Coordinates of C-alpha atoms in Angstrom, one line a residue:
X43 CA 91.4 152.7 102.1
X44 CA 90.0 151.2 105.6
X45 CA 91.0 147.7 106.4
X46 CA 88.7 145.4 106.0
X47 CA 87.3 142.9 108.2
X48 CA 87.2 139.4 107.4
X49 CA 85.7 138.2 111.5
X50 CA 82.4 136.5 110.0
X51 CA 83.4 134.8 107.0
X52 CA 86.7 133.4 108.7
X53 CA 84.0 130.8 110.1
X54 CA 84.0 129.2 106.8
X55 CA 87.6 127.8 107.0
X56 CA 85.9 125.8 109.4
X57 CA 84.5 123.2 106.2
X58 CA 85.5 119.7 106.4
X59 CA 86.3 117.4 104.0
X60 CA 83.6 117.4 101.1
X61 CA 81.8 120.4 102.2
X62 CA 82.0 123.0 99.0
X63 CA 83.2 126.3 100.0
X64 CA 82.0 129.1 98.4
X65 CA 83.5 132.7 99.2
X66 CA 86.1 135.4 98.7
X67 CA 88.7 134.3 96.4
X68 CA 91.5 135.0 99.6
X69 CA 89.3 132.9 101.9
X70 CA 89.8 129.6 99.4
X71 CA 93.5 130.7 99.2
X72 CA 94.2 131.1 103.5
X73 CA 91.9 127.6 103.6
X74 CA 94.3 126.1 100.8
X75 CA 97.7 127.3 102.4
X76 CA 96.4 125.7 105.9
X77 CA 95.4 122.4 104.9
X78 CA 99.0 122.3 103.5
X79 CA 100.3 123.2 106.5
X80 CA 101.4 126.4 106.3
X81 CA 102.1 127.7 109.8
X82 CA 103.8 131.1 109.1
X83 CA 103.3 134.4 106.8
X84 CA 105.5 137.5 106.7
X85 CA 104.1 140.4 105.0
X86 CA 104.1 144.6 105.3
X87 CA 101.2 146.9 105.3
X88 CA 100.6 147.5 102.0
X89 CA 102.0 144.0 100.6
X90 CA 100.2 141.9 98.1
X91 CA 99.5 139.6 100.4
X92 CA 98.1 142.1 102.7
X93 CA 94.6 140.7 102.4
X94 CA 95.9 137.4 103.3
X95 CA 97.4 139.0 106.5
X96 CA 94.1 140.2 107.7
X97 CA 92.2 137.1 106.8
X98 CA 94.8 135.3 108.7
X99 CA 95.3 138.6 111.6
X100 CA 90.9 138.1 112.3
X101 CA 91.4 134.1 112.4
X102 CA 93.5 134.6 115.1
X103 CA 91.4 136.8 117.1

């Protein structure tokens, strides 16, 4: 399965406060886990979480 590419819609973590997000169910997760301040995640290829990772991997970039 080819990685997928999250680039565009990472835009949307970008909502304020009041603005309704509407989206990939990992996109409201990443948004959740950073407005409570999560500043680390660990994972493997292949991992649950491995979305997340890639949300997180294209934020980055």
């Amino acid at each position: 399965m080819a990685e997928r590419s999250f680039a565009r819609e990472v835009e949307k973590l970008r909502l304020g406060a009041g603005e309704e997000f509407a989206g990939e169910g990992i996109l409201a997760i990443t948004k959740a886990l950073l407005q409570c301040g999560v500043g680390y995640v660990g994972g493997y290829q292949g991992a649950p979480i491995s979305h997340l990772m890639d949300v997180l991997a294209d934020a980055q970039d």
